[in-house]
Tab-separated table of C-alpha atoms in Angstrom:
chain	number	residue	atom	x	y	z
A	1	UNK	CA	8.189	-15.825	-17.816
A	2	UNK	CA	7.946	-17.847	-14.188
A	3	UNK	CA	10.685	-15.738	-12.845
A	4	UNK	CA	11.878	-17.432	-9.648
A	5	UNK	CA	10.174	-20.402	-8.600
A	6	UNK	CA	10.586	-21.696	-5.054
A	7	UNK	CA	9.018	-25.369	-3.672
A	8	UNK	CA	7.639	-25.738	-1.328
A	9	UNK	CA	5.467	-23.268	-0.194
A	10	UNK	CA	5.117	-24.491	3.197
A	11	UNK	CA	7.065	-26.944	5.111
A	12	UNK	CA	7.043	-29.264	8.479
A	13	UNK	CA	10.369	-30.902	9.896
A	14	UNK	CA	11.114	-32.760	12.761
A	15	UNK	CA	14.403	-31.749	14.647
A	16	UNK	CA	17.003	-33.650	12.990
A	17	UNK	CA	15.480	-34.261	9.482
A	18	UNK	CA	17.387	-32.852	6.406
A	19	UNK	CA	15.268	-31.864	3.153
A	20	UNK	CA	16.193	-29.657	-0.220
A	21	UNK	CA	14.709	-26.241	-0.735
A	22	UNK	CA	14.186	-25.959	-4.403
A	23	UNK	CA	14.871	-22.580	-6.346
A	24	UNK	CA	14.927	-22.241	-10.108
A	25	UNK	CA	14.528	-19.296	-12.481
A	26	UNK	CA	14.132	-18.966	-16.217
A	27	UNK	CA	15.791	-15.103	-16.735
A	28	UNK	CA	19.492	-16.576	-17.330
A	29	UNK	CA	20.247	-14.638	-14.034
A	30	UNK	CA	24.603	-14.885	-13.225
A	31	UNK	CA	23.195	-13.814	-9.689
A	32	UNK	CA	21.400	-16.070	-7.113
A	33	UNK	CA	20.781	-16.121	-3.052
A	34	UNK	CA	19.382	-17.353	-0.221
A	35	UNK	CA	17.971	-15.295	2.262
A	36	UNK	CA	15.872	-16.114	5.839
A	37	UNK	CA	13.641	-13.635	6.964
A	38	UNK	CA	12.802	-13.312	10.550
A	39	UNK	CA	10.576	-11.328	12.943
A	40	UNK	CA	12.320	-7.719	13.096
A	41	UNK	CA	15.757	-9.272	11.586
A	42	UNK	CA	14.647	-8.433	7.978
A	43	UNK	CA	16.759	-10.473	5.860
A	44	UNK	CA	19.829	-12.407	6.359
A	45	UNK	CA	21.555	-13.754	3.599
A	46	UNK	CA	22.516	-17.630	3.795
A	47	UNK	CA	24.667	-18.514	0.910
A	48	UNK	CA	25.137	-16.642	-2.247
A	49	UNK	CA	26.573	-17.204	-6.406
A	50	UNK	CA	27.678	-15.458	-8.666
A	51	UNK	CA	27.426	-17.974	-11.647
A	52	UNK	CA	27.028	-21.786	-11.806
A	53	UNK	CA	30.073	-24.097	-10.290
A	54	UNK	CA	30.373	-20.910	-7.878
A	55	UNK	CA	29.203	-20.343	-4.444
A	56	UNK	CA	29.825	-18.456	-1.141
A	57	UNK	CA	28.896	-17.702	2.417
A	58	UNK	CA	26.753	-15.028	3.505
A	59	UNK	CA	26.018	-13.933	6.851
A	60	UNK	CA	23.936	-17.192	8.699
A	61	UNK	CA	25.854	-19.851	6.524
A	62	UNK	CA	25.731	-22.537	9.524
A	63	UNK	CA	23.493	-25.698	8.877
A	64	UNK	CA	22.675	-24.615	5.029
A	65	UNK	CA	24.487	-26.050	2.005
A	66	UNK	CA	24.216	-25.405	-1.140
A	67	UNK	CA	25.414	-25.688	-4.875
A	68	UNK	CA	25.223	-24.299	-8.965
A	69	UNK	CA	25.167	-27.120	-11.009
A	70	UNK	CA	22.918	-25.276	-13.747
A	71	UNK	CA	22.265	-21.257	-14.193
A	72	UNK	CA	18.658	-22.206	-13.457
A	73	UNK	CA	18.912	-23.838	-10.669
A	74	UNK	CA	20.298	-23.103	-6.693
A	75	UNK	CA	18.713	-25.685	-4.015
A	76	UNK	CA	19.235	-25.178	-0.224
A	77	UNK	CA	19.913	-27.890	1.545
A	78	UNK	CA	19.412	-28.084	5.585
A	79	UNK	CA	21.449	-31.009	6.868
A	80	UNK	CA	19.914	-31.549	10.362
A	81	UNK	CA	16.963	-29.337	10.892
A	82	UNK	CA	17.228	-27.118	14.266
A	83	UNK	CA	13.932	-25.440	15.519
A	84	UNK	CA	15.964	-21.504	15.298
A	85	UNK	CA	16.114	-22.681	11.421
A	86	UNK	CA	11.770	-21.754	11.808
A	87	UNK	CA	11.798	-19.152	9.162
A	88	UNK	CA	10.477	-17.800	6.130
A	89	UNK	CA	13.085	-18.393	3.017
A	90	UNK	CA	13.255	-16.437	0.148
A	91	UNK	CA	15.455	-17.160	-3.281
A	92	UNK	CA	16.595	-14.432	-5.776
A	93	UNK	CA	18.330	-13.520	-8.971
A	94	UNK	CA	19.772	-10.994	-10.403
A	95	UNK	CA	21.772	-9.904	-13.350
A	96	UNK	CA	23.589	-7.738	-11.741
A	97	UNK	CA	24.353	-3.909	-12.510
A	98	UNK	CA	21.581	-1.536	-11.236
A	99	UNK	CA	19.087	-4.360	-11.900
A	100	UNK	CA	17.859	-5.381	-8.266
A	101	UNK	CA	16.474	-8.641	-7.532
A	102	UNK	CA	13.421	-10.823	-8.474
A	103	UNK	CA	12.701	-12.951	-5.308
A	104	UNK	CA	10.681	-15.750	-5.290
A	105	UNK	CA	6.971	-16.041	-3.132
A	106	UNK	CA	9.295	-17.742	-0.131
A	107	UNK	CA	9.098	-21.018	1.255
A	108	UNK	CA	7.657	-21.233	5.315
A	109	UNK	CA	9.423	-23.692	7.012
A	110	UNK	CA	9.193	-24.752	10.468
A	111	UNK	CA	11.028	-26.980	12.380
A	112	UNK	CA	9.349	-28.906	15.366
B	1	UNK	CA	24.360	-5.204	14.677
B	2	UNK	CA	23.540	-5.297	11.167
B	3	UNK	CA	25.098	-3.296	8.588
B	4	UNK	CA	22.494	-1.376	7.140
B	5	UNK	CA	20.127	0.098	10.020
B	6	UNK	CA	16.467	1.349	9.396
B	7	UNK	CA	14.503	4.055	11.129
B	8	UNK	CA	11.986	3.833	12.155
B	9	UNK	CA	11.293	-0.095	12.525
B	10	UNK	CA	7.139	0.645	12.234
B	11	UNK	CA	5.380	3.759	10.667
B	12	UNK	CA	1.962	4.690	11.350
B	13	UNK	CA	0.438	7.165	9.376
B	14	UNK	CA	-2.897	8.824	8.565
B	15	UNK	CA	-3.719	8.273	4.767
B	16	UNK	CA	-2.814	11.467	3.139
B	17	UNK	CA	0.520	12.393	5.633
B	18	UNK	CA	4.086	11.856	4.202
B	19	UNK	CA	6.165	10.147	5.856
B	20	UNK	CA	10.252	9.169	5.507
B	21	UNK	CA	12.377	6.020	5.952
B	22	UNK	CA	15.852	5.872	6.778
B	23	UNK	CA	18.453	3.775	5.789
B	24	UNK	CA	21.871	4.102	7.008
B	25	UNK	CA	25.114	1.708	6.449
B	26	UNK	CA	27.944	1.062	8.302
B	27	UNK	CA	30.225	0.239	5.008
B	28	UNK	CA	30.712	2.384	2.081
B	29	UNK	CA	28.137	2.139	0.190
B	30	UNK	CA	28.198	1.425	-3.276
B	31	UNK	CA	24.533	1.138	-4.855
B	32	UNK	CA	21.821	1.246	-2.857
B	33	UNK	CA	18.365	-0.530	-3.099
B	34	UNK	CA	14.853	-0.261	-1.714
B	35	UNK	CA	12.292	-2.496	-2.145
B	36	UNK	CA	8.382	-2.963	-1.158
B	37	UNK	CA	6.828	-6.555	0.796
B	38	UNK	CA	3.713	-6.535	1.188
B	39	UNK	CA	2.563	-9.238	4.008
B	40	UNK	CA	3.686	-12.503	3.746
B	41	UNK	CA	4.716	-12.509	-0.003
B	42	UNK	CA	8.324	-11.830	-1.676
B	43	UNK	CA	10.168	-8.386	-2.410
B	44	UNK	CA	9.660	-5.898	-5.074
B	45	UNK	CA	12.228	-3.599	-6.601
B	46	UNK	CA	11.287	-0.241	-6.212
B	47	UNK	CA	14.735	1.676	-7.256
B	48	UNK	CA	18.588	1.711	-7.179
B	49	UNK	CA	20.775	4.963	-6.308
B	50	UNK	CA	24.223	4.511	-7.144
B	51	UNK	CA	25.848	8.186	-6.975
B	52	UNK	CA	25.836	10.661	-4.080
B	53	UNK	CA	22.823	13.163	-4.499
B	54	UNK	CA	21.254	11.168	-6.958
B	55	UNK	CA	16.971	11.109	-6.558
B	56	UNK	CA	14.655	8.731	-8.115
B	57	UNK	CA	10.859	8.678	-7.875
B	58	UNK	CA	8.697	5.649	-8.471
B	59	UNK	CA	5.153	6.719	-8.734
B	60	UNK	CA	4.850	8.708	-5.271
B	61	UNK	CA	7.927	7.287	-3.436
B	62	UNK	CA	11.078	8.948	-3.966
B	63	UNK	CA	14.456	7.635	-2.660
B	64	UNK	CA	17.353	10.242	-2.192
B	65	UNK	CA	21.197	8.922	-1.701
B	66	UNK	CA	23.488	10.615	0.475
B	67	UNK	CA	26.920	9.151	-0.263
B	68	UNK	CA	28.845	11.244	2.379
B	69	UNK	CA	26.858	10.272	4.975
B	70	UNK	CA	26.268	6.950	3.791
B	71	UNK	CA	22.693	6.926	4.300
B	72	UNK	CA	19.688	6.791	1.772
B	73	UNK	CA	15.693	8.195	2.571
B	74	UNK	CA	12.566	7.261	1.041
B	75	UNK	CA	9.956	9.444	1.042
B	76	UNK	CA	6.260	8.698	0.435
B	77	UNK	CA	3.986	11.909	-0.268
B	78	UNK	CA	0.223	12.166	0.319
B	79	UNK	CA	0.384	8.396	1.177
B	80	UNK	CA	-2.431	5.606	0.374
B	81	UNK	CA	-3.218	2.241	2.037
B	82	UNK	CA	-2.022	0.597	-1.094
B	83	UNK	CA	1.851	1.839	0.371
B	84	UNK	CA	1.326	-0.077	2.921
B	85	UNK	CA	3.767	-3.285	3.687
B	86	UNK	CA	7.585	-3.494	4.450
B	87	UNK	CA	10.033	-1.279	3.229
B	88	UNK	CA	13.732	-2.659	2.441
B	89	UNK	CA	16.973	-1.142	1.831
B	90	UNK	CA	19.472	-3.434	0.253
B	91	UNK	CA	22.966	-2.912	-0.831
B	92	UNK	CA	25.387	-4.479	-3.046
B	93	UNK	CA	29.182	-4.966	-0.708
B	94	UNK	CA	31.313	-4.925	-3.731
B	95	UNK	CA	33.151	-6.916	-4.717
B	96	UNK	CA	32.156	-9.346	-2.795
B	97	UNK	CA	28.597	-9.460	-4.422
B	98	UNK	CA	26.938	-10.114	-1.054
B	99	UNK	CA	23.790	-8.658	-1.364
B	100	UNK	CA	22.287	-7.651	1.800
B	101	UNK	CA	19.657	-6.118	3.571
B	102	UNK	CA	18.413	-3.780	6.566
B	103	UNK	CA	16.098	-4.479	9.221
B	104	UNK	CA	13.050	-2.967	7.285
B	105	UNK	CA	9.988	-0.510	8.227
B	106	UNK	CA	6.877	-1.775	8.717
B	107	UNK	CA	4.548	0.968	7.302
B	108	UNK	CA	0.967	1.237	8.121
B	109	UNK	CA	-1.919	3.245	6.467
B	110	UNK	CA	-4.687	3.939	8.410
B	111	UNK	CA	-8.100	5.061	6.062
């Protein structure tokens, strides 16, 4: 099994640019989210589901959409890149119960 | 402030020492989580406590829960470079199903 994929790996945006952060996963996980991890902030959770056609904020929602078409799949979308959006993102599933989650290798963004 | 707080933030230690992280919340807790980063990759589950008092061990970290005080520990004994990385707790706020996390430990091994 992949587990949970994130692309890109690495990422350059100029201030005001929008782009898609891609997550999918192949374990029929209910459970996805976002997260941002940031020098000595450890991580903040973005936007969250709980199964596909369902979503919800987490803590640093601003500037982030996002959306559950499939099971598989939960892109992040930034709408108009900021520089404090410079961060490291991670994506992860879960099935829930006492299971924790399987997070992807994280995507480095920065915004210029 | 964040809801779940860690102590300390960074952790030196002399390989062979033991050492503890804490991890305390400012919610009831209802299942708590710790996981391992090592630098500049994702998260690995290390073990879940759910019930006040409950202990688990994964290899030679073991993670106590202390429901009254809503606060967890994680202990490493006689520790190795190879523990060395991030340590996160995370916790599940039911029933919301936000899943979040604490500021994390840095842990360092020195040889």
């Amino acid at each position: 099994n992949a587990g949970v994929t994130q692309t890109p790996k690495f990422q350059v945006l100029k201030t005001g640019q929008s782009m898609t952060l891609q997550c999918a996963q192949d374990m029929n996980h209910e459970y996805m989210s976002w997260y941002r991890q940031d020098p000595g902030m450890g991580l903040r959770l973005i936007h969250y589901s709980v199964g596909a056609g369902i979503t919800d904020q987490g803590e640093v929602p601003n500037g982030y959409n996002v959306s559950r078409s499939t099971t598989e799949d939960f892109p992040l979308r930034l709408l108009s890149a900021a520089p404090s959006q410079t961060s490291v993102y991670f994506c992860a599933s879960s099935r829930g119960g006492r299971d924790g989650y399987t997070f992807g290798s994280g995507t480095r963004l920065t915004v210029v | 402030s964040q809801e779940l707080e860690q102590s300390p933030q960074s952790l030196i230690v002399q390989e062979g020492k033991n050492l503890t992280i804490n991890c305390t919340s400012s919610k009831t807790l209802y299942g708590l989580y710790w996981y391992k980063q090592k630098y500049g990759e994702g998260l690995i589950f290390l073990m879940m406590l759910q019930k006040g008092g409950e202990e688990k061990s994964h290899e030679k970290i073991t993670a106590k829960l202390d429901e009254k005080k809503q606060q967890s520990s994680l202990h490493i004994t006689a520790s190795q470079p190879s523990h060395a990385g991030i340590y996160l707790c995370g916790a599940d706020r039911t029933p919301t199903y936000k899943y979040i996390f604490g500021t994390g430990t840095r842990l360092k091994v020195l040889a």
